């Protein structure tokens, strides 16, 4: 599609960033995305406090948790410390897609981090003021210094 993509000749040799790479955009969109229909007062199931700034956050779930889910949720809270913007559960925990924390008043990560990591978890203003840094995952592997030069005839 000539209207959407630049020609090879116009971009050859230009250093690029990861910002518009499709897999990067998808990974950023999937960082614990929360269905908007869940973020209502009637679906608040608990409150959680950030260990860095002390801010109380609402914990949402579309449906009431079963007894087993409540037990697993409590076990996760006892096992992991919570910080604003970070996930409540590890990536492989089944409740990751069931229980959510609304993230508001969050700081946008700097472009330099967006270019270096596949996932950047948000950080609230209070945590940032307390010296906490963005939690990142999946460093992007690039080989910026190995651009092959071709001789022109």
PDB file of C-alpha atoms in Angstrom:
ATOM      1  CA  UNK A   1       0.000   0.000   0.000  1.00  0.00           C
ATOM      2  CA  UNK A   2       1.834   3.053  -1.258  1.00  0.00           C
ATOM      3  CA  UNK A   3      -0.265   5.447   0.856  1.00  0.00           C
ATOM      4  CA  UNK A   4       0.696   3.712   4.108  1.00  0.00           C
ATOM      5  CA  UNK A   5       4.259   2.467   3.672  1.00  0.00           C
ATOM      6  CA  UNK A   6       7.403   4.344   2.722  1.00  0.00           C
ATOM      7  CA  UNK A   7       9.530   2.986  -0.087  1.00  0.00           C
ATOM      8  CA  UNK A   8      12.592   0.916   0.708  1.00  0.00           C
ATOM      9  CA  UNK A   9      14.878   3.532  -0.867  1.00  0.00           C
ATOM     10  CA  UNK A  10      13.505   6.290   1.368  1.00  0.00           C
ATOM     11  CA  UNK A  11      14.062   4.374   4.617  1.00  0.00           C
ATOM     12  CA  UNK A  12      17.224   2.391   3.891  1.00  0.00           C
ATOM     13  CA  UNK A  13      19.988   3.328   6.328  1.00  0.00           C
ATOM     14  CA  UNK A  14      17.718   5.347   8.628  1.00  0.00           C
ATOM     15  CA  UNK A  15      17.816   4.308  12.276  1.00  0.00           C
ATOM     16  CA  UNK A  16      14.365   3.250  13.403  1.00  0.00           C
ATOM     17  CA  UNK A  17      12.554   2.970  16.724  1.00  0.00           C
ATOM     18  CA  UNK A  18      10.270   0.270  18.066  1.00  0.00           C
ATOM     19  CA  UNK A  19       7.344   2.653  18.601  1.00  0.00           C
ATOM     20  CA  UNK A  20       5.435   1.682  15.440  1.00  0.00           C
ATOM     21  CA  UNK A  21       6.410  -2.009  15.352  1.00  0.00           C
ATOM     22  CA  UNK A  22       3.154  -4.000  15.359  1.00  0.00           C
ATOM     23  CA  UNK A  23       4.240  -6.559  17.960  1.00  0.00           C
ATOM     24  CA  UNK A  24       5.411  -3.747  20.251  1.00  0.00           C
ATOM     25  CA  UNK A  25       2.079  -1.944  19.978  1.00  0.00           C
ATOM     26  CA  UNK A  26       0.211  -5.196  20.660  1.00  0.00           C
ATOM     27  CA  UNK A  27       2.327  -5.982  23.727  1.00  0.00           C
ATOM     28  CA  UNK A  28       1.711  -2.495  25.130  1.00  0.00           C
ATOM     29  CA  UNK A  29      -2.018  -2.783  24.493  1.00  0.00           C
ATOM     30  CA  UNK A  30      -2.121  -6.131  26.282  1.00  0.00           C
ATOM     31  CA  UNK A  31      -0.482  -4.977  29.500  1.00  0.00           C
ATOM     32  CA  UNK A  32      -3.272  -6.049  31.821  1.00  0.00           C
ATOM     33  CA  UNK A  33      -5.935  -4.362  29.703  1.00  0.00           C
ATOM     34  CA  UNK A  34      -9.216  -4.044  31.577  1.00  0.00           C
ATOM     35  CA  UNK A  35     -12.626  -4.367  29.936  1.00  0.00           C
ATOM     36  CA  UNK A  36     -14.393  -1.010  30.458  1.00  0.00           C
ATOM     37  CA  UNK A  37     -17.636  -2.744  31.455  1.00  0.00           C
ATOM     38  CA  UNK A  38     -15.922  -4.056  34.598  1.00  0.00           C
ATOM     39  CA  UNK A  39     -14.851  -0.649  35.903  1.00  0.00           C
ATOM     40  CA  UNK A  40     -18.097   0.116  37.731  1.00  0.00           C
ATOM     41  CA  UNK A  41     -18.845   0.419  41.449  1.00  0.00           C
ATOM     42  CA  UNK A  42     -20.946  -2.752  41.522  1.00  0.00           C
ATOM     43  CA  UNK A  43     -17.989  -4.858  40.410  1.00  0.00           C
ATOM     44  CA  UNK A  44     -15.508  -3.731  43.075  1.00  0.00           C
ATOM     45  CA  UNK A  45     -14.508  -6.890  44.959  1.00  0.00           C
ATOM     46  CA  UNK A  46     -11.735  -5.620  47.228  1.00  0.00           C
ATOM     47  CA  UNK A  47      -9.220  -2.856  47.805  1.00  0.00           C
ATOM     48  CA  UNK A  48      -5.471  -3.129  47.587  1.00  0.00           C
ATOM     49  CA  UNK A  49      -2.833  -0.715  48.853  1.00  0.00           C
ATOM     50  CA  UNK A  50       0.353   0.212  47.045  1.00  0.00           C
ATOM     51  CA  UNK A  51       3.345  -0.606  49.209  1.00  0.00           C
ATOM     52  CA  UNK A  52       5.286   2.344  47.749  1.00  0.00           C
ATOM     53  CA  UNK A  53       2.867   5.278  47.937  1.00  0.00           C
ATOM     54  CA  UNK A  54       0.114   3.830  50.162  1.00  0.00           C
ATOM     55  CA  UNK A  55      -2.628   4.685  47.668  1.00  0.00           C
ATOM     56  CA  UNK A  56      -5.758   2.542  47.842  1.00  0.00           C
ATOM     57  CA  UNK A  57      -6.792   0.950  44.554  1.00  0.00           C
ATOM     58  CA  UNK A  58     -10.067  -0.766  43.683  1.00  0.00           C
ATOM     59  CA  UNK A  59      -9.925  -4.438  42.725  1.00  0.00           C
ATOM     60  CA  UNK A  60     -12.542  -5.380  40.113  1.00  0.00           C
ATOM     61  CA  UNK A  61     -13.967  -8.630  38.818  1.00  0.00           C
ATOM     62  CA  UNK A  62     -16.827  -9.162  36.394  1.00  0.00           C
ATOM     63  CA  UNK A  63     -18.414 -11.801  38.642  1.00  0.00           C
ATOM     64  CA  UNK A  64     -18.133 -12.570  42.329  1.00  0.00           C
ATOM     65  CA  UNK A  65     -15.182 -14.834  43.002  1.00  0.00           C
ATOM     66  CA  UNK A  66     -15.836 -18.430  43.966  1.00  0.00           C
ATOM     67  CA  UNK A  67     -14.519 -19.679  47.292  1.00  0.00           C
ATOM     68  CA  UNK A  68     -11.516 -21.246  45.547  1.00  0.00           C
ATOM     69  CA  UNK A  69     -10.810 -18.054  43.571  1.00  0.00           C
ATOM     70  CA  UNK A  70     -11.008 -15.989  46.779  1.00  0.00           C
ATOM     71  CA  UNK A  71      -8.527 -18.355  48.440  1.00  0.00           C
ATOM     72  CA  UNK A  72      -6.151 -18.115  45.466  1.00  0.00           C
ATOM     73  CA  UNK A  73      -6.544 -14.326  45.380  1.00  0.00           C
ATOM     74  CA  UNK A  74      -5.675 -14.041  49.085  1.00  0.00           C
ATOM     75  CA  UNK A  75      -2.722 -16.374  48.648  1.00  0.00           C
ATOM     76  CA  UNK A  76      -1.429 -14.197  45.794  1.00  0.00           C
ATOM     77  CA  UNK A  77      -1.796 -11.057  47.933  1.00  0.00           C
ATOM     78  CA  UNK A  78       0.143 -12.743  50.731  1.00  0.00           C
ATOM     79  CA  UNK A  79       2.845 -13.962  48.335  1.00  0.00           C
ATOM     80  CA  UNK A  80       3.436 -10.847  46.235  1.00  0.00           C
ATOM     81  CA  UNK A  81       3.714  -7.201  47.156  1.00  0.00           C
ATOM     82  CA  UNK A  82       1.603  -4.779  45.127  1.00  0.00           C
ATOM     83  CA  UNK A  83       2.853  -1.554  43.630  1.00  0.00           C
ATOM     84  CA  UNK A  84       0.831   0.912  41.519  1.00  0.00           C
ATOM     85  CA  UNK A  85       0.759  -0.103  37.878  1.00  0.00           C
ATOM     86  CA  UNK A  86       2.275  -3.537  38.447  1.00  0.00           C
ATOM     87  CA  UNK A  87       0.209  -6.656  37.843  1.00  0.00           C
ATOM     88  CA  UNK A  88      -1.385  -8.309  40.881  1.00  0.00           C
ATOM     89  CA  UNK A  89      -0.548 -11.788  39.599  1.00  0.00           C
ATOM     90  CA  UNK A  90       2.343 -13.338  37.687  1.00  0.00           C
ATOM     91  CA  UNK A  91       1.786 -13.841  33.949  1.00  0.00           C
ATOM     92  CA  UNK A  92       0.908 -17.519  34.305  1.00  0.00           C
ATOM     93  CA  UNK A  93      -1.701 -17.089  37.086  1.00  0.00           C
ATOM     94  CA  UNK A  94      -5.254 -17.931  35.993  1.00  0.00           C
ATOM     95  CA  UNK A  95      -6.776 -14.992  37.928  1.00  0.00           C
ATOM     96  CA  UNK A  96      -4.806 -12.507  35.807  1.00  0.00           C
ATOM     97  CA  UNK A  97      -7.718 -12.486  33.348  1.00  0.00           C
ATOM     98  CA  UNK A  98     -10.395 -12.402  36.079  1.00  0.00           C
ATOM     99  CA  UNK A  99      -9.299  -9.825  38.680  1.00  0.00           C
ATOM    100  CA  UNK A 100      -8.144  -6.313  37.748  1.00  0.00           C
ATOM    101  CA  UNK A 101      -6.914  -3.130  39.409  1.00  0.00           C
ATOM    102  CA  UNK A 102      -7.933   0.163  37.851  1.00  0.00           C
ATOM    103  CA  UNK A 103      -4.961   2.296  37.041  1.00  0.00           C
ATOM    104  CA  UNK A 104      -5.578   6.011  36.925  1.00  0.00           C
ATOM    105  CA  UNK A 105      -3.352   9.053  37.501  1.00  0.00           C
ATOM    106  CA  UNK A 106      -0.512   7.167  35.884  1.00  0.00           C
ATOM    107  CA  UNK A 107       2.618   8.673  34.396  1.00  0.00           C
ATOM    108  CA  UNK A 108       3.456   8.021  30.747  1.00  0.00           C
ATOM    109  CA  UNK A 109       6.761   6.182  30.413  1.00  0.00           C
ATOM    110  CA  UNK A 110       9.551   7.995  28.564  1.00  0.00           C
ATOM    111  CA  UNK A 111      10.137   7.196  24.894  1.00  0.00           C
ATOM    112  CA  UNK A 112      13.567   5.758  25.723  1.00  0.00           C
ATOM    113  CA  UNK A 113      11.917   2.948  27.732  1.00  0.00           C
ATOM    114  CA  UNK A 114       9.308   2.349  25.026  1.00  0.00           C
ATOM    115  CA  UNK A 115      12.131   1.765  22.568  1.00  0.00           C
ATOM    116  CA  UNK A 116      13.974  -0.686  24.848  1.00  0.00           C
ATOM    117  CA  UNK A 117      11.238  -2.869  26.389  1.00  0.00           C
ATOM    118  CA  UNK A 118       8.272  -4.870  25.102  1.00  0.00           C
ATOM    119  CA  UNK A 119       6.182  -4.263  28.233  1.00  0.00           C
ATOM    120  CA  UNK A 120       6.250  -1.277  30.548  1.00  0.00           C
ATOM    121  CA  UNK A 121       3.894  -1.307  33.496  1.00  0.00           C
ATOM    122  CA  UNK A 122       2.465   2.079  34.467  1.00  0.00           C
ATOM    123  CA  UNK A 123       3.610   4.050  37.473  1.00  0.00           C
ATOM    124  CA  UNK A 124       1.488   6.507  39.474  1.00  0.00           C
ATOM    125  CA  UNK A 125       2.655  10.028  40.217  1.00  0.00           C
ATOM    126  CA  UNK A 126       2.981   9.285  43.943  1.00  0.00           C
ATOM    127  CA  UNK A 127       5.222   6.280  43.373  1.00  0.00           C
ATOM    128  CA  UNK A 128       7.372   8.235  40.929  1.00  0.00           C
ATOM    129  CA  UNK A 129       7.744  11.073  43.437  1.00  0.00           C
ATOM    130  CA  UNK A 130       8.858   8.468  46.003  1.00  0.00           C
ATOM    131  CA  UNK A 131      11.667   7.399  43.658  1.00  0.00           C
ATOM    132  CA  UNK A 132      10.137   4.240  42.207  1.00  0.00           C
ATOM    133  CA  UNK A 133      11.033   3.434  38.607  1.00  0.00           C
ATOM    134  CA  UNK A 134       8.930   1.853  35.851  1.00  0.00           C
ATOM    135  CA  UNK A 135       8.677  -1.946  35.981  1.00  0.00           C
ATOM    136  CA  UNK A 136       9.692  -3.320  32.600  1.00  0.00           C
ATOM    137  CA  UNK A 137       9.728  -6.737  30.935  1.00  0.00           C
ATOM    138  CA  UNK A 138      11.114  -8.157  27.728  1.00  0.00           C
ATOM    139  CA  UNK A 139      14.084  -6.126  26.602  1.00  0.00           C
ATOM    140  CA  UNK A 140      13.918  -5.586  22.872  1.00  0.00           C
ATOM    141  CA  UNK A 141      16.898  -7.146  21.147  1.00  0.00           C
ATOM    142  CA  UNK A 142      18.206  -4.937  18.394  1.00  0.00           C
ATOM    143  CA  UNK A 143      21.357  -5.003  16.378  1.00  0.00           C
ATOM    144  CA  UNK A 144      21.670  -1.327  15.571  1.00  0.00           C
ATOM    145  CA  UNK A 145      25.430  -1.403  14.958  1.00  0.00           C
ATOM    146  CA  UNK A 146      25.511  -4.176  12.393  1.00  0.00           C
ATOM    147  CA  UNK A 147      23.984  -2.386   9.424  1.00  0.00           C
ATOM    148  CA  UNK A 148      25.583  -3.866   6.345  1.00  0.00           C
ATOM    149  CA  UNK A 149      26.949  -1.348   3.917  1.00  0.00           C
ATOM    150  CA  UNK A 150      26.775  -2.105   0.231  1.00  0.00           C
ATOM    151  CA  UNK A 151      29.198  -0.684  -2.285  1.00  0.00           C
ATOM    152  CA  UNK A 152      27.538   1.405  -4.924  1.00  0.00           C
ATOM    153  CA  UNK A 153      28.816   0.998  -8.476  1.00  0.00           C
TER     154      UNK A 153
END
